[in-house]
Amino acid sequence: MRLLPESPGASNVSLRTKSREFAMQMLFQWDMSKQDFAKLEAKFWKSAKAADKTRLFANKLFEGAANDITSLDAIIVKHTDNWRFERLAAIDRAILRLAIFEMNGKDTPPKVVLNEAVDMAKKFSSEESGSFVNGILDAIHKSLKTN
């Protein structure tokens, strides 16, 4: 997986987008290795360069999603009919976990989270992943609104 550099003149919106991409990359790496969070973050930030605000937000998203992995995975399983969880691409799992974690918070409108997740799926995963992620997150968002 390639790490993306952060441009120095990036706006706040793109800084949050970049934070989400970094958090997703850390979640992916964690899913593959199950390393200690602090060790993984330290290793990750040696090769990924980011402003302090971007790094802090990325770490917050990564740690929050990784700490809540069991309940996030249960939500994914509940909404992926005819798909075994293990068959999901690891990158799609990371995107879904991150998006669901952020949707459960109050800081970002769910529509923004959903759009960012779909964009990440299109950018980092397969051609079909954007539609797949959109469908699952839309169903999850609707179920969260009714709860």
PDB file of C-alpha atoms in Angstrom:
ATOM      1  CA  MET A   1       0.000   0.000   0.000  1.00  0.00           C
ATOM      2  CA  ARG A   2       1.412   3.369  -0.934  1.00  0.00           C
ATOM      3  CA  LEU A   3       1.464   6.173   1.582  1.00  0.00           C
ATOM      4  CA  LEU A   4       0.297   9.543   0.392  1.00  0.00           C
ATOM      5  CA  PRO A   5       2.241  12.697   1.187  1.00  0.00           C
ATOM      6  CA  GLU A   6       0.358  15.676   2.500  1.00  0.00           C
ATOM      7  CA  SER A   7       0.628  18.884   0.530  1.00  0.00           C
ATOM      8  CA  PRO A   8       1.619  21.907   2.642  1.00  0.00           C
ATOM      9  CA  GLY A   9      -1.167  24.165   1.279  1.00  0.00           C
ATOM     10  CA  ALA A  10      -4.016  21.705   1.856  1.00  0.00           C
ATOM     11  CA  SER A  11      -7.310  23.035   3.177  1.00  0.00           C
ATOM     12  CA  ASN A  12      -9.048  21.809   6.347  1.00  0.00           C
ATOM     13  CA  VAL A  13     -11.386  19.639   4.302  1.00  0.00           C
ATOM     14  CA  SER A  14      -8.527  17.897   2.556  1.00  0.00           C
ATOM     15  CA  LEU A  15      -6.632  17.592   5.855  1.00  0.00           C
ATOM     16  CA  ARG A  16      -9.565  15.632   7.297  1.00  0.00           C
ATOM     17  CA  THR A  17      -9.727  13.550   4.124  1.00  0.00           C
ATOM     18  CA  LYS A  18      -5.999  12.861   4.404  1.00  0.00           C
ATOM     19  CA  SER A  19      -6.466  11.951   8.091  1.00  0.00           C
ATOM     20  CA  ARG A  20      -9.135   9.421   7.134  1.00  0.00           C
ATOM     21  CA  GLU A  21      -6.861   7.931   4.477  1.00  0.00           C
ATOM     22  CA  PHE A  22      -4.001   7.630   6.957  1.00  0.00           C
ATOM     23  CA  ALA A  23      -6.324   6.111   9.594  1.00  0.00           C
ATOM     24  CA  MET A  24      -7.625   3.612   7.049  1.00  0.00           C
ATOM     25  CA  GLN A  25      -4.061   2.668   6.093  1.00  0.00           C
ATOM     26  CA  MET A  26      -3.173   2.114   9.749  1.00  0.00           C
ATOM     27  CA  LEU A  27      -6.324   0.011  10.256  1.00  0.00           C
ATOM     28  CA  PHE A  28      -5.380  -2.069   7.234  1.00  0.00           C
ATOM     29  CA  GLN A  29      -1.846  -2.597   8.553  1.00  0.00           C
ATOM     30  CA  TRP A  30      -3.188  -3.407  12.020  1.00  0.00           C
ATOM     31  CA  ASP A  31      -5.643  -5.937  10.556  1.00  0.00           C
ATOM     32  CA  MET A  32      -2.751  -7.663   8.794  1.00  0.00           C
ATOM     33  CA  SER A  33      -0.332  -7.640  11.753  1.00  0.00           C
ATOM     34  CA  LYS A  34      -2.306  -7.047  14.995  1.00  0.00           C
ATOM     35  CA  GLN A  35       0.585  -4.922  16.307  1.00  0.00           C
ATOM     36  CA  ASP A  36       0.334  -2.772  19.385  1.00  0.00           C
ATOM     37  CA  PHE A  37      -1.339   0.552  18.424  1.00  0.00           C
ATOM     38  CA  ALA A  38       1.502   2.748  19.643  1.00  0.00           C
ATOM     39  CA  LYS A  39       4.160   0.694  17.859  1.00  0.00           C
ATOM     40  CA  LEU A  40       2.170   0.628  14.631  1.00  0.00           C
ATOM     41  CA  GLU A  41       1.562   4.401  14.768  1.00  0.00           C
ATOM     42  CA  ALA A  42       5.236   5.140  15.456  1.00  0.00           C
ATOM     43  CA  LYS A  43       6.325   2.946  12.570  1.00  0.00           C
ATOM     44  CA  PHE A  44       3.625   4.361  10.262  1.00  0.00           C
ATOM     45  CA  TRP A  45       4.522   8.000  10.920  1.00  0.00           C
ATOM     46  CA  LYS A  46       8.185   7.366  10.135  1.00  0.00           C
ATOM     47  CA  SER A  47       7.252   6.999   6.468  1.00  0.00           C
ATOM     48  CA  ALA A  48       4.074   9.093   6.282  1.00  0.00           C
ATOM     49  CA  LYS A  49       4.496  12.821   6.665  1.00  0.00           C
ATOM     50  CA  ALA A  50       1.617  14.915   7.985  1.00  0.00           C
ATOM     51  CA  ALA A  51       0.819  18.083   9.863  1.00  0.00           C
ATOM     52  CA  ASP A  52       0.193  17.654  13.597  1.00  0.00           C
ATOM     53  CA  LYS A  53      -3.581  18.225  13.231  1.00  0.00           C
ATOM     54  CA  THR A  54      -3.795  15.612  10.498  1.00  0.00           C
ATOM     55  CA  ARG A  55      -1.769  13.143  12.513  1.00  0.00           C
ATOM     56  CA  LEU A  56      -3.834  13.681  15.684  1.00  0.00           C
ATOM     57  CA  PHE A  57      -7.150  13.192  13.866  1.00  0.00           C
ATOM     58  CA  ALA A  58      -5.833  10.110  12.028  1.00  0.00           C
ATOM     59  CA  ASN A  59      -4.611   8.557  15.298  1.00  0.00           C
ATOM     60  CA  LYS A  60      -7.936   9.325  17.001  1.00  0.00           C
ATOM     61  CA  LEU A  61      -9.868   7.590  14.200  1.00  0.00           C
ATOM     62  CA  PHE A  62      -7.492   4.630  14.025  1.00  0.00           C
ATOM     63  CA  GLU A  63      -7.365   4.021  17.775  1.00  0.00           C
ATOM     64  CA  GLY A  64     -11.122   4.489  18.178  1.00  0.00           C
ATOM     65  CA  ALA A  65     -11.971   2.057  15.397  1.00  0.00           C
ATOM     66  CA  ALA A  66      -9.345  -0.494  16.456  1.00  0.00           C
ATOM     67  CA  ASN A  67     -10.539  -0.364  20.089  1.00  0.00           C
ATOM     68  CA  ASP A  68     -14.147  -0.910  18.981  1.00  0.00           C
ATOM     69  CA  ILE A  69     -13.366  -3.584  16.388  1.00  0.00           C
ATOM     70  CA  THR A  70     -15.661  -6.273  17.805  1.00  0.00           C
ATOM     71  CA  SER A  71     -18.817  -4.166  17.706  1.00  0.00           C
ATOM     72  CA  LEU A  72     -17.875  -2.602  14.345  1.00  0.00           C
ATOM     73  CA  ASP A  73     -17.378  -6.048  12.823  1.00  0.00           C
ATOM     74  CA  ALA A  74     -20.725  -7.218  14.241  1.00  0.00           C
ATOM     75  CA  ILE A  75     -22.435  -4.283  12.503  1.00  0.00           C
ATOM     76  CA  ILE A  76     -20.692  -5.129   9.230  1.00  0.00           C
ATOM     77  CA  VAL A  77     -21.695  -8.799   9.470  1.00  0.00           C
ATOM     78  CA  LYS A  78     -25.302  -7.810  10.180  1.00  0.00           C
ATOM     79  CA  HIS A  79     -25.439  -5.709   6.997  1.00  0.00           C
ATOM     80  CA  THR A  80     -23.498  -7.877   4.546  1.00  0.00           C
ATOM     81  CA  ASP A  81     -26.084 -10.371   3.344  1.00  0.00           C
ATOM     82  CA  ASN A  82     -24.673 -13.297   1.396  1.00  0.00           C
ATOM     83  CA  TRP A  83     -21.080 -12.293   2.231  1.00  0.00           C
ATOM     84  CA  ARG A  84     -18.888 -14.038   4.738  1.00  0.00           C
ATOM     85  CA  PHE A  85     -16.933 -11.464   6.702  1.00  0.00           C
ATOM     86  CA  GLU A  86     -13.657 -13.252   5.962  1.00  0.00           C
ATOM     87  CA  ARG A  87     -14.298 -12.881   2.219  1.00  0.00           C
ATOM     88  CA  LEU A  88     -14.406  -9.092   2.392  1.00  0.00           C
ATOM     89  CA  ALA A  89     -11.266  -7.486   1.045  1.00  0.00           C
ATOM     90  CA  ALA A  90      -9.086  -6.309   3.937  1.00  0.00           C
ATOM     91  CA  ILE A  91      -9.024  -2.783   2.514  1.00  0.00           C
ATOM     92  CA  ASP A  92     -12.848  -2.726   2.358  1.00  0.00           C
ATOM     93  CA  ARG A  93     -13.023  -3.950   5.964  1.00  0.00           C
ATOM     94  CA  ALA A  94     -10.721  -1.113   7.028  1.00  0.00           C
ATOM     95  CA  ILE A  95     -12.821   1.467   5.156  1.00  0.00           C
ATOM     96  CA  LEU A  96     -16.085   0.129   6.591  1.00  0.00           C
ATOM     97  CA  ARG A  97     -14.744  -0.056  10.150  1.00  0.00           C
ATOM     98  CA  LEU A  98     -13.430   3.485   9.972  1.00  0.00           C
ATOM     99  CA  ALA A  99     -16.631   4.894   8.465  1.00  0.00           C
ATOM    100  CA  ILE A 100     -18.934   3.146  10.940  1.00  0.00           C
ATOM    101  CA  PHE A 101     -16.799   4.314  13.854  1.00  0.00           C
ATOM    102  CA  GLU A 102     -16.952   7.897  12.609  1.00  0.00           C
ATOM    103  CA  MET A 103     -20.698   7.685  11.834  1.00  0.00           C
ATOM    104  CA  ASN A 104     -21.313   6.639  15.436  1.00  0.00           C
ATOM    105  CA  GLY A 105     -19.720   9.890  16.590  1.00  0.00           C
ATOM    106  CA  LYS A 106     -21.279  13.322  16.493  1.00  0.00           C
ATOM    107  CA  ASP A 107     -18.384  15.308  14.955  1.00  0.00           C
ATOM    108  CA  THR A 108     -18.999  14.681  11.257  1.00  0.00           C
ATOM    109  CA  PRO A 109     -22.288  14.510   9.342  1.00  0.00           C
ATOM    110  CA  PRO A 110     -22.968  10.908   8.242  1.00  0.00           C
ATOM    111  CA  LYS A 111     -23.339  11.991   4.610  1.00  0.00           C
ATOM    112  CA  VAL A 112     -19.764  13.344   4.658  1.00  0.00           C
ATOM    113  CA  VAL A 113     -18.460  10.116   6.219  1.00  0.00           C
ATOM    114  CA  LEU A 114     -20.303   8.034   3.631  1.00  0.00           C
ATOM    115  CA  ASN A 115     -18.989  10.096   0.703  1.00  0.00           C
ATOM    116  CA  GLU A 116     -15.424   9.988   2.015  1.00  0.00           C
ATOM    117  CA  ALA A 117     -15.627   6.203   2.491  1.00  0.00           C
ATOM    118  CA  VAL A 118     -16.928   5.677  -1.043  1.00  0.00           C
ATOM    119  CA  ASP A 119     -14.153   7.894  -2.424  1.00  0.00           C
ATOM    120  CA  MET A 120     -11.547   5.899  -0.474  1.00  0.00           C
ATOM    121  CA  ALA A 121     -12.985   2.616  -1.754  1.00  0.00           C
ATOM    122  CA  LYS A 122     -12.765   3.873  -5.336  1.00  0.00           C
ATOM    123  CA  LYS A 123      -9.221   5.126  -4.793  1.00  0.00           C
ATOM    124  CA  PHE A 124      -7.687   2.244  -2.831  1.00  0.00           C
ATOM    125  CA  SER A 125      -9.788  -0.837  -3.594  1.00  0.00           C
ATOM    126  CA  SER A 126     -11.446  -2.455  -6.609  1.00  0.00           C
ATOM    127  CA  GLU A 127     -13.704  -0.837  -9.174  1.00  0.00           C
ATOM    128  CA  GLU A 128     -16.812  -2.384  -7.577  1.00  0.00           C
ATOM    129  CA  SER A 129     -15.858  -1.416  -4.027  1.00  0.00           C
ATOM    130  CA  GLY A 130     -17.329   2.080  -4.224  1.00  0.00           C
ATOM    131  CA  SER A 131     -20.828   0.715  -4.855  1.00  0.00           C
ATOM    132  CA  PHE A 132     -20.360  -2.083  -2.325  1.00  0.00           C
ATOM    133  CA  VAL A 133     -19.206   0.274   0.446  1.00  0.00           C
ATOM    134  CA  ASN A 134     -21.966   2.758  -0.424  1.00  0.00           C
ATOM    135  CA  GLY A 135     -24.677   0.109  -0.171  1.00  0.00           C
ATOM    136  CA  ILE A 136     -23.488  -1.262   3.156  1.00  0.00           C
ATOM    137  CA  LEU A 137     -22.904   2.136   4.759  1.00  0.00           C
ATOM    138  CA  ASP A 138     -26.246   3.463   3.537  1.00  0.00           C
ATOM    139  CA  ALA A 139     -28.039   0.522   5.142  1.00  0.00           C
ATOM    140  CA  ILE A 140     -26.033   0.959   8.357  1.00  0.00           C
ATOM    141  CA  HIS A 141     -26.756   4.687   8.444  1.00  0.00           C
ATOM    142  CA  LYS A 142     -30.495   4.035   8.056  1.00  0.00           C
ATOM    143  CA  SER A 143     -30.402   1.458  10.869  1.00  0.00           C
ATOM    144  CA  LEU A 144     -28.458   3.858  13.133  1.00  0.00           C
ATOM    145  CA  LYS A 145     -31.090   6.573  12.580  1.00  0.00           C
ATOM    146  CA  THR A 146     -33.885   4.207  13.669  1.00  0.00           C
ATOM    147  CA  ASN A 147     -32.079   3.094  16.835  1.00  0.00           C
TER     148      ASN A 147
END
